[in-house]
């Protein structure tokens, strides 16, 4: 009697049985052994490379803060320069000296002083104008080449202009502004 509901002996005949003949355990042992030494070395080396790249990708917080200060200063200087050209009044930017109790900077000659901040975003930032006491921002469209060096801890970053173009972050090794 062979129907779909009744199991037959044919299924039992198809089942594989383990053989105790020589050489039959080799395939089974290879599947159970696990990873080879080369596979483990490849994985360990990939982990080492990834962790090394992660340590290189971590940035110095002082450098990041200084880049933020430089970008903010560039925007403020360009804003004051545009206001100077629009109003026809000479506008100057000068850092406060390090010996004052209130470190920061000031804009002299802007019409609405409350529009311009006078403090750095973080503490410890200092600025030095190369070759002058203040940065003249106008009202003429062509100003003298100027350069400001920002410092925070052991980090340095320079902001400058060639007089015709806008202020931008410049290379600290190159003495000429962009």
XYZ file of C-alpha atoms in Angstrom:
178
model
C 0.000 0.000 0.000
C 1.656 3.095 -1.206
C -0.193 6.389 -0.742
C 0.813 9.876 0.210
C -0.531 9.444 3.713
C 1.286 6.280 4.580
C 5.097 6.369 4.882
C 6.909 3.775 2.910
C 10.172 1.994 3.337
C 11.652 3.826 0.391
C 12.304 6.967 2.488
C 14.294 4.927 4.954
C 16.338 3.511 2.141
C 17.306 7.007 0.994
C 18.701 8.092 4.383
C 22.491 8.270 4.528
C 24.285 6.257 7.114
C 27.755 6.942 8.370
C 30.357 4.555 7.139
C 33.205 3.354 9.206
C 35.298 2.730 6.128
C 38.751 4.309 5.987
C 38.708 7.909 4.709
C 35.072 8.604 5.440
C 35.838 10.819 8.506
C 38.075 13.242 6.565
C 35.211 15.272 5.103
C 33.404 15.455 8.412
C 36.528 16.580 10.316
C 37.290 19.348 7.817
C 33.824 20.865 8.275
C 34.143 20.884 12.072
C 37.707 22.228 12.337
C 36.809 25.969 12.179
C 38.871 28.827 10.758
C 42.369 28.469 9.405
C 45.272 30.494 10.736
C 45.405 32.595 7.567
C 41.729 33.515 7.874
C 42.257 34.587 11.477
C 45.327 36.646 10.545
C 43.386 38.422 7.794
C 40.585 39.329 10.207
C 43.005 40.534 12.899
C 44.919 42.648 10.372
C 41.679 44.213 9.102
C 40.700 45.101 12.667
C 44.154 46.613 13.274
C 43.964 48.720 10.108
C 40.443 49.922 10.931
C 41.383 50.916 14.479
C 44.483 52.708 13.193
C 42.419 54.703 10.721
C 39.940 55.610 13.441
C 42.704 56.988 15.645
C 43.935 59.105 12.734
C 40.421 60.364 12.042
C 39.994 61.761 15.550
C 40.547 65.508 15.419
C 42.139 67.839 17.890
C 39.360 69.879 19.555
C 41.591 72.968 19.698
C 42.114 72.818 15.932
C 38.395 72.469 15.319
C 37.615 75.391 17.620
C 40.236 77.524 15.891
C 38.767 76.698 12.470
C 35.320 77.734 13.748
C 36.748 80.996 15.109
C 38.495 81.700 11.793
C 35.335 81.060 9.759
C 33.344 83.308 12.090
C 35.988 86.060 11.910
C 36.016 85.899 8.095
C 32.227 86.360 8.036
C 32.380 89.241 10.533
C 35.174 91.021 8.653
C 33.362 90.719 5.337
C 30.132 91.968 6.915
C 31.897 94.979 8.417
C 33.679 95.609 5.117
C 30.351 95.639 3.255
C 28.850 98.001 5.836
C 31.870 100.302 5.525
C 31.540 100.449 1.759
C 27.775 101.061 1.965
C 28.015 103.818 4.582
C 31.253 105.425 3.374
C 32.715 105.332 6.905
C 36.107 103.866 7.763
C 35.687 100.694 9.834
C 38.547 99.111 11.743
C 38.897 95.763 13.502
C 41.364 95.337 16.338
C 41.997 92.571 18.842
C 42.097 93.484 22.495
C 45.498 93.020 24.066
C 46.217 89.911 26.107
C 46.794 91.881 29.311
C 43.175 93.069 29.547
C 40.678 91.233 31.713
C 38.238 91.058 28.784
C 39.929 89.266 25.854
C 38.288 89.576 22.491
C 38.158 92.114 19.691
C 36.339 95.274 18.684
C 34.954 96.902 15.582
C 35.525 100.652 15.487
C 33.384 102.804 13.202
C 30.416 100.520 12.552
C 27.049 102.254 12.665
C 25.301 99.620 14.793
C 27.853 98.161 17.207
C 25.319 95.710 18.677
C 25.246 93.798 15.366
C 28.887 92.796 15.815
C 30.107 90.567 18.652
C 33.202 91.459 20.636
C 34.148 88.074 22.121
C 35.579 84.844 20.828
C 33.392 81.747 20.868
C 35.759 79.944 23.246
C 38.319 80.952 25.805
C 42.040 81.018 25.107
C 41.830 82.372 21.559
C 44.126 85.277 20.740
C 44.703 87.275 17.572
C 47.653 89.191 16.218
C 47.617 91.473 13.195
C 50.764 91.097 11.116
C 52.446 94.465 10.543
C 49.712 96.721 11.948
C 47.652 97.558 15.031
C 44.247 97.257 13.356
C 42.671 95.950 10.172
C 41.178 98.665 7.959
C 38.012 97.425 6.276
C 37.094 100.270 3.955
C 35.292 102.295 2.649
C 37.406 101.960 -0.492
C 36.838 98.801 -2.543
C 40.593 98.189 -2.698
C 42.294 97.916 0.688
C 45.855 97.043 1.633
C 46.800 93.371 1.940
C 46.221 92.342 5.550
C 46.767 89.256 7.660
C 45.534 88.144 11.096
C 47.056 85.168 12.935
C 44.747 83.363 15.367
C 46.233 81.231 18.150
C 44.777 78.657 20.504
C 47.143 76.556 22.626
C 49.778 75.339 20.130
C 47.519 75.735 17.066
C 47.853 78.642 14.601
C 45.576 79.717 11.781
C 45.804 82.802 9.575
C 43.051 84.894 8.006
C 43.953 87.369 5.299
C 43.120 89.252 2.140
C 45.104 90.504 -0.814
C 43.148 93.764 -0.667
C 40.894 93.083 -3.619
C 39.396 89.704 -2.759
C 37.456 88.736 0.346
C 39.028 87.664 3.614
C 39.764 83.943 3.751
C 41.708 81.402 5.765
C 45.252 81.395 4.378
C 48.292 79.158 4.707
C 50.322 80.028 7.820
C 53.579 79.004 6.101
C 53.081 81.368 3.166
C 53.670 84.990 4.234
C 51.508 86.535 1.508
C 47.692 86.629 1.767
C 45.617 85.030 -1.007
